[in-house]
Coordinates of C-alpha atoms in Angstrom, one line a residue:
F1 CA 106.9 103.2 78.9
Y2 CA 103.3 101.9 79.7
E3 CA 104.1 100.6 83.0
R4 CA 106.2 103.5 84.1
Y5 CA 103.8 106.2 83.1
L6 CA 100.4 105.0 82.4
S7 CA 99.8 101.8 84.5
E8 CA 99.6 101.4 88.2
P9 CA 103.1 100.7 89.9
H10 CA 103.9 97.2 91.0
S11 CA 104.2 98.2 94.5
Q12 CA 100.7 99.7 94.5
R13 CA 99.4 96.4 93.0
F14 CA 101.0 94.3 95.9
I15 CA 99.5 96.8 98.4
D16 CA 96.1 96.3 96.8
L17 CA 96.6 92.5 96.7
C18 CA 97.5 92.3 100.5
T19 CA 94.6 94.6 101.3
V20 CA 92.1 92.3 99.4
A21 CA 93.6 89.4 101.4
K22 CA 93.6 91.5 104.6
I23 CA 97.4 90.8 105.2
S24 CA 99.5 93.3 106.7
V25 CA 103.4 93.1 105.8
F26 CA 106.4 94.0 107.9
L27 CA 109.6 93.9 105.7
L28 CA 113.1 94.6 106.7
D29 CA 115.7 95.5 103.9
E30 CA 118.6 96.6 106.3
A31 CA 119.2 95.6 110.1
Q32 CA 117.4 98.7 111.3
H33 CA 115.3 99.7 108.3
G34 CA 112.2 98.5 106.7
H35 CA 108.7 99.2 105.7
Y36 CA 105.4 98.3 107.0
L37 CA 102.3 97.7 104.8
H38 CA 99.2 98.1 106.9
C39 CA 96.7 96.8 104.2
R40 CA 93.6 97.4 106.1
S41 CA 90.7 96.1 104.4
P42 CA 87.1 97.9 104.5
Y43 CA 85.7 94.5 103.9
A44 CA 84.3 92.1 106.8
F45 CA 86.2 89.1 105.5
A46 CA 88.5 88.0 102.9
D47 CA 87.4 84.5 102.1
C48 CA 84.4 85.1 99.7
S49 CA 83.3 84.2 96.5
M50 CA 84.2 86.2 93.5
H51 CA 80.5 87.7 93.2
E52 CA 81.1 88.8 96.7
L53 CA 84.6 90.2 96.1
V54 CA 83.3 92.3 93.0
H55 CA 80.2 93.5 95.1
Q56 CA 82.8 94.6 98.0
L57 CA 85.1 96.2 95.5
S58 CA 82.0 98.0 93.9
Q59 CA 80.9 99.3 97.3
E60 CA 84.4 100.5 98.0
A61 CA 84.5 102.4 94.6
N62 CA 81.2 104.1 95.5
G63 CA 82.3 105.2 98.6
L64 CA 80.0 103.2 100.5
T65 CA 82.9 101.5 103.0
M66 CA 85.4 102.9 105.5
D67 CA 88.8 104.2 104.0
R68 CA 91.8 102.0 103.7
G69 CA 94.8 102.4 105.8
L70 CA 95.5 103.3 109.5
D71 CA 93.0 105.2 111.5
A72 CA 95.2 107.0 113.9
P73 CA 95.2 110.8 114.8
G74 CA 97.8 112.6 112.7
C75 CA 97.9 109.8 110.0
P76 CA 97.4 110.8 106.6
R77 CA 94.1 109.4 105.0
N78 CA 94.4 106.2 103.2
A79 CA 98.0 105.8 104.1
Q80 CA 98.9 102.2 103.9
A81 CA 102.7 102.1 103.4
F82 CA 105.0 103.2 106.2
E83 CA 108.9 103.6 106.4
L84 CA 110.6 102.3 109.5
F85 CA 113.6 103.1 111.3
L86 CA 114.1 100.5 114.3
S87 CA 116.1 101.0 117.3
A88 CA 118.7 98.2 118.2
Y89 CA 116.5 97.1 121.1
F90 CA 113.5 96.7 118.7
R91 CA 115.7 94.8 116.1
R92 CA 116.8 92.3 118.9
Q93 CA 113.2 91.8 119.9
V94 CA 112.3 90.9 116.3
D95 CA 115.1 88.5 116.1
K96 CA 114.1 86.7 119.1
I97 CA 110.6 86.0 117.7
F98 CA 111.9 85.2 114.2

């Protein structure tokens, strides 16, 4: 009950972790379907001390940093997770790389 209704969902925790680490994630759960987690961090760098991390998170909580997420026209503010539908051509290109 607590996790489902009162706590932050696991998916949001993962996005927050990736954001603090400044890591974007490209996940494919089907041949032509997946998700992209942009995880843009408003911090200058991710490799810092715990003191610096707490300071950066405090600045973000007080609205003193830029927003998280994509900075693109028409994109919802603070959007960090996107559903992807890939063309067959795009998937072949991905397979060549990985």
